Amino acid sequence: MTNSKLGTNAVAQIGVVVHDIETASRAYAELLGIEPPAWFWTDAADKAKTEYGGAPSEARAKLAFIDLGPVQLELIEPDGHPSTWRDHLNARGEGVHHLAFVVEKMKDKIDALEKHGIPLQQKGEYTGGRYAYMDSSRALKVLLELLENDR
Amino acid sequence: MTNSKLGTNAVAQIGVVVHDIETASRAYAELLGIEPPAWFWTDAADKAKTEYGGAPSEARAKLAFIDLGPVQLELIEPDGHPSTWRDHLNARGEGVHHLAFVVEKMKDKIDALEKHGIPLQQKGEYTGGRYAYMDSSRALKVLLELLENDR
């Protein structure tokens, strides 16, 4: 039993926005003694149904994942369309963008966070699930990402 | 057996620099449904032997730790003396400052990283161990912290 508004306190991913995903992947791979991970594009708008700031966006990003033991590192190279990733890169430069948590009942969690003063910033879908970025930057100094995977 | 230059790929801590550790601790505690953690000062220079950019520094910071499941969140409110924490706050504002890894043979790890183009930025001691911040910001977009605990 947890009193967490997320239903969990276990961070699952650390998301880092970068200008060049291949260069960043190689740097991590060389440090960690692993093969550089393959990257892939997020789905196009018709599948991803991306909304940023309440409006549909064509935004996509290249993603690559690297295991850091108990959590995953997610490297993110956004395209030029409006997104939380692109705005972070433009405003703050490369670096950690979010901490992700795997949740259940996504809609309830979004509602609870919004009531708590942490508004939805971006949401979208991927094969097998959906995500929501919550703008917790003022309170937590980093964004929260909620991930809900289909069973 | 790992080929990692750290001897491990398992991240242990996510370090976040903040202007006000009590406000930030409370925000995390409210989100996660826990009691706000107690904060404490890092040791003074005579014990911590802090070096930043190769020179001794009087820098101290208030620290607080929160469990995020498999990893720890470290909140850091630095004082005004020269440090990696203070410089990050002044230059980039509040947010994630480093990812920490628990290592063995600290000196060998620092040497290997420096040979790999990731220089030592700050080091110091704490009761039961020592730390080193390695300036991997160009390659990894975040600093690395090495932690070595006495057995």
PDB file of C-alpha atoms in Angstrom:
ATOM      1  CA  MET A   1       0.000   0.000   0.000  1.00  0.00           C
ATOM      2  CA  THR A   2       1.330   3.410  -0.927  1.00  0.00           C
ATOM      3  CA  ASN A   3       0.049   6.935  -0.445  1.00  0.00           C
ATOM      4  CA  SER A   4       1.889   8.071  -3.552  1.00  0.00           C
ATOM      5  CA  LYS A   5      -0.173  10.089  -6.011  1.00  0.00           C
ATOM      6  CA  LEU A   6       1.568   7.973  -8.667  1.00  0.00           C
ATOM      7  CA  GLY A   7       0.604   4.659  -7.051  1.00  0.00           C
ATOM      8  CA  THR A   8       4.335   3.885  -6.924  1.00  0.00           C
ATOM      9  CA  ASN A   9       7.578   5.518  -5.838  1.00  0.00           C
ATOM     10  CA  ALA A  10       9.794   3.463  -8.146  1.00  0.00           C
ATOM     11  CA  VAL A  11      11.379   5.443 -10.946  1.00  0.00           C
ATOM     12  CA  ALA A  12      11.579   3.425 -14.173  1.00  0.00           C
ATOM     13  CA  GLN A  13      13.322   5.718 -16.661  1.00  0.00           C
ATOM     14  CA  ILE A  14      15.573   8.746 -16.765  1.00  0.00           C
ATOM     15  CA  GLY A  15      14.905  10.732 -19.955  1.00  0.00           C
ATOM     16  CA  VAL A  16      17.680  12.827 -21.522  1.00  0.00           C
ATOM     17  CA  VAL A  17      17.172  15.158 -24.503  1.00  0.00           C
ATOM     18  CA  VAL A  18      20.075  15.386 -26.937  1.00  0.00           C
ATOM     19  CA  HIS A  19      20.894  17.075 -30.230  1.00  0.00           C
ATOM     20  CA  ASP A  20      22.395  13.944 -31.840  1.00  0.00           C
ATOM     21  CA  ILE A  21      21.213  10.562 -30.616  1.00  0.00           C
ATOM     22  CA  GLU A  22      23.901   8.577 -32.417  1.00  0.00           C
ATOM     23  CA  THR A  23      26.758  10.554 -30.873  1.00  0.00           C
ATOM     24  CA  ALA A  24      25.210  10.407 -27.402  1.00  0.00           C
ATOM     25  CA  SER A  25      24.452   6.668 -27.695  1.00  0.00           C
ATOM     26  CA  ARG A  26      28.032   5.999 -28.714  1.00  0.00           C
ATOM     27  CA  ALA A  27      29.374   7.977 -25.757  1.00  0.00           C
ATOM     28  CA  TYR A  28      27.268   5.991 -23.281  1.00  0.00           C
ATOM     29  CA  ALA A  29      28.122   2.711 -24.986  1.00  0.00           C
ATOM     30  CA  GLU A  30      31.863   3.416 -24.818  1.00  0.00           C
ATOM     31  CA  LEU A  31      31.603   4.309 -21.134  1.00  0.00           C
ATOM     32  CA  LEU A  32      29.539   1.254 -20.230  1.00  0.00           C
ATOM     33  CA  GLY A  33      31.295  -1.280 -22.463  1.00  0.00           C
ATOM     34  CA  ILE A  34      28.167  -2.182 -24.443  1.00  0.00           C
ATOM     35  CA  GLU A  35      27.034  -2.049 -28.043  1.00  0.00           C
ATOM     36  CA  PRO A  36      25.403   1.259 -28.975  1.00  0.00           C
ATOM     37  CA  PRO A  37      21.621   0.772 -28.868  1.00  0.00           C
ATOM     38  CA  ALA A  38      19.558   1.012 -32.040  1.00  0.00           C
ATOM     39  CA  TRP A  39      17.361   4.114 -32.202  1.00  0.00           C
ATOM     40  CA  PHE A  40      13.891   4.340 -33.675  1.00  0.00           C
ATOM     41  CA  TRP A  41      11.363   7.067 -34.509  1.00  0.00           C
ATOM     42  CA  THR A  42       8.300   7.517 -32.339  1.00  0.00           C
ATOM     43  CA  ASP A  43       5.084   6.883 -34.272  1.00  0.00           C
ATOM     44  CA  ALA A  44       3.700   9.493 -36.667  1.00  0.00           C
ATOM     45  CA  ALA A  45       0.824  11.718 -35.536  1.00  0.00           C
ATOM     46  CA  ASP A  46      -1.948   9.453 -36.843  1.00  0.00           C
ATOM     47  CA  LYS A  47      -0.816   6.671 -34.499  1.00  0.00           C
ATOM     48  CA  ALA A  48       0.820   8.650 -31.688  1.00  0.00           C
ATOM     49  CA  LYS A  49      -2.033  11.176 -31.389  1.00  0.00           C
ATOM     50  CA  THR A  50       0.466  13.553 -29.800  1.00  0.00           C
ATOM     51  CA  GLU A  51      -0.958  16.547 -27.968  1.00  0.00           C
ATOM     52  CA  TYR A  52       1.296  19.280 -26.622  1.00  0.00           C
ATOM     53  CA  GLY A  53      -0.143  22.100 -24.544  1.00  0.00           C
ATOM     54  CA  GLY A  54      -3.621  20.871 -25.413  1.00  0.00           C
ATOM     55  CA  ALA A  55      -3.127  21.055 -29.198  1.00  0.00           C
ATOM     56  CA  PRO A  56      -2.338  18.255 -31.658  1.00  0.00           C
ATOM     57  CA  SER A  57       1.322  18.184 -32.737  1.00  0.00           C
ATOM     58  CA  GLU A  58       3.168  16.457 -35.557  1.00  0.00           C
ATOM     59  CA  ALA A  59       6.181  16.161 -33.257  1.00  0.00           C
ATOM     60  CA  ARG A  60       8.252  13.016 -33.350  1.00  0.00           C
ATOM     61  CA  ALA A  61      11.531  12.016 -31.752  1.00  0.00           C
ATOM     62  CA  LYS A  62      14.289   9.477 -32.186  1.00  0.00           C
ATOM     63  CA  LEU A  63      14.509   7.269 -29.072  1.00  0.00           C
ATOM     64  CA  ALA A  64      17.195   4.915 -27.787  1.00  0.00           C
ATOM     65  CA  PHE A  65      17.232   2.965 -24.521  1.00  0.00           C
ATOM     66  CA  ILE A  66      20.171   1.857 -22.372  1.00  0.00           C
ATOM     67  CA  ASP A  67      19.912  -0.224 -19.198  1.00  0.00           C
ATOM     68  CA  LEU A  68      21.478   1.408 -16.152  1.00  0.00           C
ATOM     69  CA  GLY A  69      20.858  -1.541 -13.861  1.00  0.00           C
ATOM     70  CA  PRO A  70      17.457  -1.075 -12.205  1.00  0.00           C
ATOM     71  CA  VAL A  71      16.396   1.859 -14.394  1.00  0.00           C
ATOM     72  CA  GLN A  72      16.469   2.663 -18.087  1.00  0.00           C
ATOM     73  CA  LEU A  73      18.166   5.626 -19.672  1.00  0.00           C
ATOM     74  CA  GLU A  74      16.050   7.048 -22.509  1.00  0.00           C
ATOM     75  CA  LEU A  75      17.878   9.203 -25.043  1.00  0.00           C
ATOM     76  CA  ILE A  76      15.581  11.523 -26.996  1.00  0.00           C
ATOM     77  CA  GLU A  77      16.397  13.526 -30.131  1.00  0.00           C
ATOM     78  CA  PRO A  78      13.280  15.530 -31.051  1.00  0.00           C
ATOM     79  CA  ASP A  79      12.390  16.876 -34.468  1.00  0.00           C
ATOM     80  CA  GLY A  80      11.497  20.546 -34.960  1.00  0.00           C
ATOM     81  CA  HIS A  81       7.749  20.345 -34.310  1.00  0.00           C
ATOM     82  CA  PRO A  82       6.348  21.673 -31.026  1.00  0.00           C
ATOM     83  CA  SER A  83       6.977  19.283 -28.129  1.00  0.00           C
ATOM     84  CA  THR A  84       8.151  19.198 -24.539  1.00  0.00           C
ATOM     85  CA  TRP A  85      11.416  17.706 -25.831  1.00  0.00           C
ATOM     86  CA  ARG A  86      12.043  20.462 -28.402  1.00  0.00           C
ATOM     87  CA  ASP A  87      11.162  23.235 -25.964  1.00  0.00           C
ATOM     88  CA  HIS A  88      13.486  21.798 -23.314  1.00  0.00           C
ATOM     89  CA  LEU A  89      16.349  21.566 -25.822  1.00  0.00           C
ATOM     90  CA  ASN A  90      15.788  25.123 -27.035  1.00  0.00           C
ATOM     91  CA  ALA A  91      15.313  26.648 -23.591  1.00  0.00           C
ATOM     92  CA  ARG A  92      17.659  24.613 -21.362  1.00  0.00           C
ATOM     93  CA  GLY A  93      19.906  22.666 -23.700  1.00  0.00           C
ATOM     94  CA  GLU A  94      20.831  19.006 -23.517  1.00  0.00           C
ATOM     95  CA  GLY A  95      20.309  17.167 -20.234  1.00  0.00           C
ATOM     96  CA  VAL A  96      17.827  15.291 -18.088  1.00  0.00           C
ATOM     97  CA  HIS A  97      14.267  16.097 -19.149  1.00  0.00           C
ATOM     98  CA  HIS A  98      12.112  13.760 -17.046  1.00  0.00           C
ATOM     99  CA  LEU A  99      11.810  10.901 -14.583  1.00  0.00           C
ATOM    100  CA  ALA A 100       9.291   8.252 -15.677  1.00  0.00           C
ATOM    101  CA  PHE A 101       7.032   6.077 -13.516  1.00  0.00           C
ATOM    102  CA  VAL A 102       4.904   3.131 -14.666  1.00  0.00           C
ATOM    103  CA  VAL A 103       1.331   3.733 -13.467  1.00  0.00           C
ATOM    104  CA  GLU A 104      -2.110   2.168 -13.644  1.00  0.00           C
ATOM    105  CA  LYS A 105      -5.336   4.059 -14.356  1.00  0.00           C
ATOM    106  CA  MET A 106      -3.522   6.825 -16.225  1.00  0.00           C
ATOM    107  CA  LYS A 107      -6.543   9.117 -16.425  1.00  0.00           C
ATOM    108  CA  ASP A 108      -7.067   9.035 -12.650  1.00  0.00           C
ATOM    109  CA  LYS A 109      -3.380   9.753 -12.068  1.00  0.00           C
ATOM    110  CA  ILE A 110      -3.442  12.713 -14.457  1.00  0.00           C
ATOM    111  CA  ASP A 111      -6.544  14.075 -12.708  1.00  0.00           C
ATOM    112  CA  ALA A 112      -4.968  13.663  -9.263  1.00  0.00           C
ATOM    113  CA  LEU A 113      -1.768  15.436 -10.332  1.00  0.00           C
ATOM    114  CA  GLU A 114      -3.662  18.280 -12.009  1.00  0.00           C
ATOM    115  CA  LYS A 115      -5.693  18.803  -8.823  1.00  0.00           C
ATOM    116  CA  HIS A 116      -2.377  18.851  -6.982  1.00  0.00           C
ATOM    117  CA  GLY A 117      -1.111  21.724  -9.200  1.00  0.00           C
ATOM    118  CA  ILE A 118       0.915  19.627 -11.660  1.00  0.00           C
ATOM    119  CA  PRO A 119      -0.684  20.112 -15.107  1.00  0.00           C
ATOM    120  CA  LEU A 120      -0.590  17.813 -18.111  1.00  0.00           C
ATOM    121  CA  GLN A 121       1.931  19.097 -20.656  1.00  0.00           C
ATOM    122  CA  GLN A 122       2.103  16.470 -23.417  1.00  0.00           C
ATOM    123  CA  LYS A 123       0.533  13.098 -24.072  1.00  0.00           C
ATOM    124  CA  GLY A 124       0.607  10.474 -26.749  1.00  0.00           C
ATOM    125  CA  GLU A 125       0.378   6.795 -27.569  1.00  0.00           C
ATOM    126  CA  TYR A 126       2.796   4.059 -28.546  1.00  0.00           C
ATOM    127  CA  THR A 127       2.363   0.438 -29.455  1.00  0.00           C
ATOM    128  CA  GLY A 128       1.194  -1.204 -26.252  1.00  0.00           C
ATOM    129  CA  GLY A 129       0.561   1.862 -24.160  1.00  0.00           C
ATOM    130  CA  ARG A 130       0.447   5.591 -23.632  1.00  0.00           C
ATOM    131  CA  TYR A 131       2.425   8.322 -21.912  1.00  0.00           C
ATOM    132  CA  ALA A 132       1.790  11.671 -20.259  1.00  0.00           C
ATOM    133  CA  TYR A 133       4.309  14.348 -19.343  1.00  0.00           C
ATOM    134  CA  MET A 134       3.216  16.298 -16.276  1.00  0.00           C
ATOM    135  CA  ASP A 135       4.722  19.736 -15.746  1.00  0.00           C
ATOM    136  CA  SER A 136       6.197  19.311 -12.298  1.00  0.00           C
ATOM    137  CA  SER A 137       9.236  21.445 -13.121  1.00  0.00           C
ATOM    138  CA  ARG A 138       8.389  24.214 -10.648  1.00  0.00           C
ATOM    139  CA  ALA A 139       7.861  21.897  -7.679  1.00  0.00           C
ATOM    140  CA  LEU A 140      10.157  18.967  -8.467  1.00  0.00           C
ATOM    141  CA  LYS A 141      12.744  20.664 -10.759  1.00  0.00           C
ATOM    142  CA  VAL A 142      12.220  17.914 -13.328  1.00  0.00           C
ATOM    143  CA  LEU A 143       9.211  16.721 -15.346  1.00  0.00           C
ATOM    144  CA  LEU A 144       7.295  13.565 -14.470  1.00  0.00           C
ATOM    145  CA  GLU A 145       6.388  11.094 -17.179  1.00  0.00           C
ATOM    146  CA  LEU A 146       3.571   8.625 -16.569  1.00  0.00           C
ATOM    147  CA  LEU A 147       3.711   5.397 -18.574  1.00  0.00           C
ATOM    148  CA  GLU A 148       0.730   3.057 -18.806  1.00  0.00           C
ATOM    149  CA  ASN A 149       1.228  -0.248 -20.564  1.00  0.00           C
ATOM    150  CA  ASP A 150      -1.625  -2.440 -21.797  1.00  0.00           C
ATOM    151  CA  ARG A 151      -1.837  -5.758 -20.031  1.00  0.00           C
TER     152      ARG A 151
ATOM    153  CA  MET B   1      31.960  -9.458 -15.704  1.00  0.00           C
ATOM    154  CA  THR B   2      31.459  -6.029 -17.209  1.00  0.00           C
ATOM    155  CA  ASN B   3      33.421  -3.945 -19.662  1.00  0.00           C
ATOM    156  CA  SER B   4      32.123  -0.763 -18.087  1.00  0.00           C
ATOM    157  CA  LYS B   5      34.759   1.850 -17.258  1.00  0.00           C
ATOM    158  CA  LEU B   6      32.809   2.282 -14.003  1.00  0.00           C
ATOM    159  CA  GLY B   7      32.913  -1.436 -13.147  1.00  0.00           C
ATOM    160  CA  THR B   8      29.110  -1.298 -13.047  1.00  0.00           C
ATOM    161  CA  ASN B   9      26.203  -0.045 -15.159  1.00  0.00           C
ATOM    162  CA  ALA B  10      23.792   0.303 -12.239  1.00  0.00           C
ATOM    163  CA  VAL B  11      22.896   3.872 -11.400  1.00  0.00           C
ATOM    164  CA  ALA B  12      22.506   4.402  -7.647  1.00  0.00           C
ATOM    165  CA  GLN B  13      21.481   8.055  -7.284  1.00  0.00           C
ATOM    166  CA  ILE B  14      19.944  10.888  -9.241  1.00  0.00           C
ATOM    167  CA  GLY B  15      21.260  14.215  -7.936  1.00  0.00           C
ATOM    168  CA  VAL B  16      19.127  17.369  -8.225  1.00  0.00           C
ATOM    169  CA  VAL B  17      20.345  20.857  -7.303  1.00  0.00           C
ATOM    170  CA  VAL B  18      17.743  23.171  -5.771  1.00  0.00           C
ATOM    171  CA  HIS B  19      17.562  26.680  -4.302  1.00  0.00           C
ATOM    172  CA  ASP B  20      15.556  25.626  -1.222  1.00  0.00           C
ATOM    173  CA  ILE B  21      15.898  22.073   0.012  1.00  0.00           C
ATOM    174  CA  GLU B  22      12.965  22.285   2.449  1.00  0.00           C
ATOM    175  CA  THR B  23      10.493  23.414  -0.199  1.00  0.00           C
ATOM    176  CA  ALA B  24      11.707  20.809  -2.692  1.00  0.00           C
ATOM    177  CA  SER B  25      11.689  18.012  -0.088  1.00  0.00           C
ATOM    178  CA  ARG B  26       8.127  18.897   0.854  1.00  0.00           C
ATOM    179  CA  ALA B  27       7.006  18.839  -2.791  1.00  0.00           C
ATOM    180  CA  TYR B  28       8.454  15.348  -3.326  1.00  0.00           C
ATOM    181  CA  ALA B  29       7.057  14.121  -0.014  1.00  0.00           C
ATOM    182  CA  GLU B  30       3.540  15.342  -0.875  1.00  0.00           C
ATOM    183  CA  LEU B  31       3.699  13.669  -4.282  1.00  0.00           C
ATOM    184  CA  LEU B  32       5.005  10.390  -2.941  1.00  0.00           C
ATOM    185  CA  GLY B  33       2.925  10.237   0.250  1.00  0.00           C
ATOM    186  CA  ILE B  34       5.919  10.106   2.584  1.00  0.00           C
ATOM    187  CA  GLU B  35       7.330  12.210   5.399  1.00  0.00           C
ATOM    188  CA  PRO B  36       9.698  14.940   4.193  1.00  0.00           C
ATOM    189  CA  PRO B  37      13.264  13.678   4.689  1.00  0.00           C
ATOM    190  CA  ALA B  38      15.575  15.393   7.174  1.00  0.00           C
ATOM    191  CA  TRP B  39      18.382  17.364   5.555  1.00  0.00           C
ATOM    192  CA  PHE B  40      21.920  17.708   6.825  1.00  0.00           C
ATOM    193  CA  TRP B  41      25.021  19.728   5.955  1.00  0.00           C
ATOM    194  CA  THR B  42      27.943  18.074   4.219  1.00  0.00           C
ATOM    195  CA  ASP B  43      31.080  18.117   6.374  1.00  0.00           C
ATOM    196  CA  ALA B  44      33.175  21.274   6.716  1.00  0.00           C
ATOM    197  CA  ALA B  45      36.362  21.631   4.677  1.00  0.00           C
ATOM    198  CA  ASP B  46      38.676  20.149   7.303  1.00  0.00           C
ATOM    199  CA  LYS B  47      36.811  16.829   7.131  1.00  0.00           C
ATOM    200  CA  ALA B  48      35.415  16.929   3.583  1.00  0.00           C
ATOM    201  CA  LYS B  49      38.710  18.048   2.003  1.00  0.00           C
ATOM    202  CA  THR B  50      36.666  19.366  -0.902  1.00  0.00           C
ATOM    203  CA  GLU B  51      38.563  20.192  -4.099  1.00  0.00           C
ATOM    204  CA  TYR B  52      36.831  21.881  -7.007  1.00  0.00           C
ATOM    205  CA  GLY B  53      38.683  22.429 -10.272  1.00  0.00           C
ATOM    206  CA  GLY B  54      41.894  21.300  -8.585  1.00  0.00           C
ATOM    207  CA  ALA B  55      41.726  23.898  -5.769  1.00  0.00           C
ATOM    208  CA  PRO B  56      40.551  23.493  -2.178  1.00  0.00           C
ATOM    209  CA  SER B  57      37.057  24.886  -1.557  1.00  0.00           C
ATOM    210  CA  GLU B  58      35.100  25.730   1.579  1.00  0.00           C
ATOM    211  CA  ALA B  59      31.911  24.707  -0.273  1.00  0.00           C
ATOM    212  CA  ARG B  60      29.222  22.840   1.617  1.00  0.00           C
ATOM    213  CA  ALA B  61      25.719  21.789   0.716  1.00  0.00           C
ATOM    214  CA  LYS B  62      22.523  20.732   2.427  1.00  0.00           C
ATOM    215  CA  LEU B  63      21.603  17.184   1.364  1.00  0.00           C
ATOM    216  CA  ALA B  64      18.391  15.181   1.619  1.00  0.00           C
ATOM    217  CA  PHE B  65      17.684  11.686   0.291  1.00  0.00           C
ATOM    218  CA  ILE B  66      14.417  10.155  -0.927  1.00  0.00           C
ATOM    219  CA  ASP B  67      13.989   6.549  -2.081  1.00  0.00           C
ATOM    220  CA  LEU B  68      12.575   6.230  -5.600  1.00  0.00           C
ATOM    221  CA  GLY B  69      12.381   2.444  -5.500  1.00  0.00           C
ATOM    222  CA  PRO B  70      15.665   1.049  -6.835  1.00  0.00           C
ATOM    223  CA  VAL B  71      17.496   4.390  -6.864  1.00  0.00           C
ATOM    224  CA  GLN B  72      17.882   7.310  -4.494  1.00  0.00           C
ATOM    225  CA  LEU B  73      16.978  10.891  -5.227  1.00  0.00           C
ATOM    226  CA  GLU B  74      19.547  13.275  -3.749  1.00  0.00           C
ATOM    227  CA  LEU B  75      18.422  16.863  -3.237  1.00  0.00           C
ATOM    228  CA  ILE B  76      21.303  19.329  -2.975  1.00  0.00           C
ATOM    229  CA  GLU B  77      21.173  22.961  -1.850  1.00  0.00           C
ATOM    230  CA  PRO B  78      24.694  24.366  -2.138  1.00  0.00           C
ATOM    231  CA  ASP B  79      26.105  27.331  -0.236  1.00  0.00           C
ATOM    232  CA  GLY B  80      27.793  30.221  -2.093  1.00  0.00           C
ATOM    233  CA  HIS B  81      31.360  28.858  -2.158  1.00  0.00           C
ATOM    234  CA  PRO B  82      32.772  27.519  -5.453  1.00  0.00           C
ATOM    235  CA  SER B  83      31.431  24.063  -6.273  1.00  0.00           C
ATOM    236  CA  THR B  84      30.002  22.020  -9.106  1.00  0.00           C
ATOM    237  CA  TRP B  85      26.593  22.383  -7.421  1.00  0.00           C
ATOM    238  CA  ARG B  86      26.750  26.199  -7.155  1.00  0.00           C
ATOM    239  CA  ASP B  87      28.021  26.575 -10.727  1.00  0.00           C
ATOM    240  CA  HIS B  88      25.248  24.347 -12.079  1.00  0.00           C
ATOM    241  CA  LEU B  89      22.599  26.344 -10.199  1.00  0.00           C
ATOM    242  CA  ASN B  90      23.998  29.655 -11.416  1.00  0.00           C
ATOM    243  CA  ALA B  91      24.514  28.567 -15.026  1.00  0.00           C
ATOM    244  CA  ARG B  92      21.638  26.159 -15.677  1.00  0.00           C
ATOM    245  CA  GLY B  93      19.217  26.617 -12.799  1.00  0.00           C
ATOM    246  CA  GLU B  94      17.525  23.944 -10.757  1.00  0.00           C
ATOM    247  CA  GLY B  95      17.391  20.405 -12.120  1.00  0.00           C
ATOM    248  CA  VAL B  96      19.245  17.120 -12.444  1.00  0.00           C
ATOM    249  CA  HIS B  97      22.955  17.620 -11.842  1.00  0.00           C
ATOM    250  CA  HIS B  98      24.411  14.094 -11.880  1.00  0.00           C
ATOM    251  CA  LEU B  99      23.896  10.352 -11.985  1.00  0.00           C
ATOM    252  CA  ALA B 100      25.864   8.489  -9.304  1.00  0.00           C
ATOM    253  CA  PHE B 101      27.448   5.034  -9.459  1.00  0.00           C
ATOM    254  CA  VAL B 102      28.987   3.069  -6.577  1.00  0.00           C
ATOM    255  CA  VAL B 103      32.484   2.028  -7.615  1.00  0.00           C
ATOM    256  CA  GLU B 104      35.513   0.200  -6.247  1.00  0.00           C
ATOM    257  CA  LYS B 105      39.121   1.378  -6.608  1.00  0.00           C
ATOM    258  CA  MET B 106      38.098   5.011  -7.010  1.00  0.00           C
ATOM    259  CA  LYS B 107      41.534   6.213  -8.077  1.00  0.00           C
ATOM    260  CA  ASP B 108      41.736   3.693 -10.922  1.00  0.00           C
ATOM    261  CA  LYS B 109      38.250   4.668 -12.078  1.00  0.00           C
ATOM    262  CA  ILE B 110      39.116   8.373 -12.065  1.00  0.00           C
ATOM    263  CA  ASP B 111      42.304   7.643 -14.040  1.00  0.00           C
ATOM    264  CA  ALA B 112      40.413   5.544 -16.598  1.00  0.00           C
ATOM    265  CA  LEU B 113      37.767   8.214 -17.097  1.00  0.00           C
ATOM    266  CA  GLU B 114      40.337  10.996 -17.405  1.00  0.00           C
ATOM    267  CA  LYS B 115      42.188   8.971 -20.056  1.00  0.00           C
ATOM    268  CA  HIS B 116      38.832   8.584 -21.788  1.00  0.00           C
ATOM    269  CA  GLY B 117      38.385  12.378 -21.923  1.00  0.00           C
ATOM    270  CA  ILE B 118      36.142  12.776 -18.863  1.00  0.00           C
ATOM    271  CA  PRO B 119      38.065  14.933 -16.350  1.00  0.00           C
ATOM    272  CA  LEU B 120      37.716  15.101 -12.585  1.00  0.00           C
ATOM    273  CA  GLN B 121      35.738  18.200 -11.594  1.00  0.00           C
ATOM    274  CA  GLN B 122      35.223  17.967  -7.824  1.00  0.00           C
ATOM    275  CA  LYS B 123      36.063  15.498  -5.103  1.00  0.00           C
ATOM    276  CA  GLY B 124      35.638  15.186  -1.369  1.00  0.00           C
ATOM    277  CA  GLU B 125      35.164  12.881   1.557  1.00  0.00           C
ATOM    278  CA  TYR B 126      32.284  11.947   3.810  1.00  0.00           C
ATOM    279  CA  THR B 127      32.020   9.692   6.841  1.00  0.00           C
ATOM    280  CA  GLY B 128      32.573   6.199   5.455  1.00  0.00           C
ATOM    281  CA  GLY B 129      33.646   7.073   1.948  1.00  0.00           C
ATOM    282  CA  ARG B 130      34.506   9.529  -0.786  1.00  0.00           C
ATOM    283  CA  TYR B 131      33.057  10.961  -3.966  1.00  0.00           C
ATOM    284  CA  ALA B 132      34.260  12.320  -7.282  1.00  0.00           C
ATOM    285  CA  TYR B 133      32.308  14.296  -9.846  1.00  0.00           C
ATOM    286  CA  MET B 134      33.544  13.631 -13.363  1.00  0.00           C
ATOM    287  CA  ASP B 135      32.788  16.213 -16.045  1.00  0.00           C
ATOM    288  CA  SER B 136      31.002  14.068 -18.584  1.00  0.00           C
ATOM    289  CA  SER B 137      28.549  16.833 -19.493  1.00  0.00           C
ATOM    290  CA  ARG B 138      29.789  17.208 -23.062  1.00  0.00           C
ATOM    291  CA  ALA B 139      29.577  13.501 -23.925  1.00  0.00           C
ATOM    292  CA  LEU B 140      26.750  12.278 -21.650  1.00  0.00           C
ATOM    293  CA  LYS B 141      24.762  15.536 -21.105  1.00  0.00           C
ATOM    294  CA  VAL B 142      24.909  14.931 -17.365  1.00  0.00           C
ATOM    295  CA  LEU B 143      27.725  14.652 -14.817  1.00  0.00           C
ATOM    296  CA  LEU B 144      28.850  11.322 -13.392  1.00  0.00           C
ATOM    297  CA  GLU B 145      29.423  10.940  -9.676  1.00  0.00           C
ATOM    298  CA  LEU B 146      31.588   8.107  -8.417  1.00  0.00           C
ATOM    299  CA  LEU B 147      30.925   6.957  -4.846  1.00  0.00           C
ATOM    300  CA  GLU B 148      33.340   4.699  -2.975  1.00  0.00           C
ATOM    301  CA  ASN B 149      32.275   3.400   0.404  1.00  0.00           C
ATOM    302  CA  ASP B 150      34.684   1.896   2.917  1.00  0.00           C
ATOM    303  CA  ARG B 151      34.060  -1.742   3.650  1.00  0.00           C
TER     304      ARG B 151
END
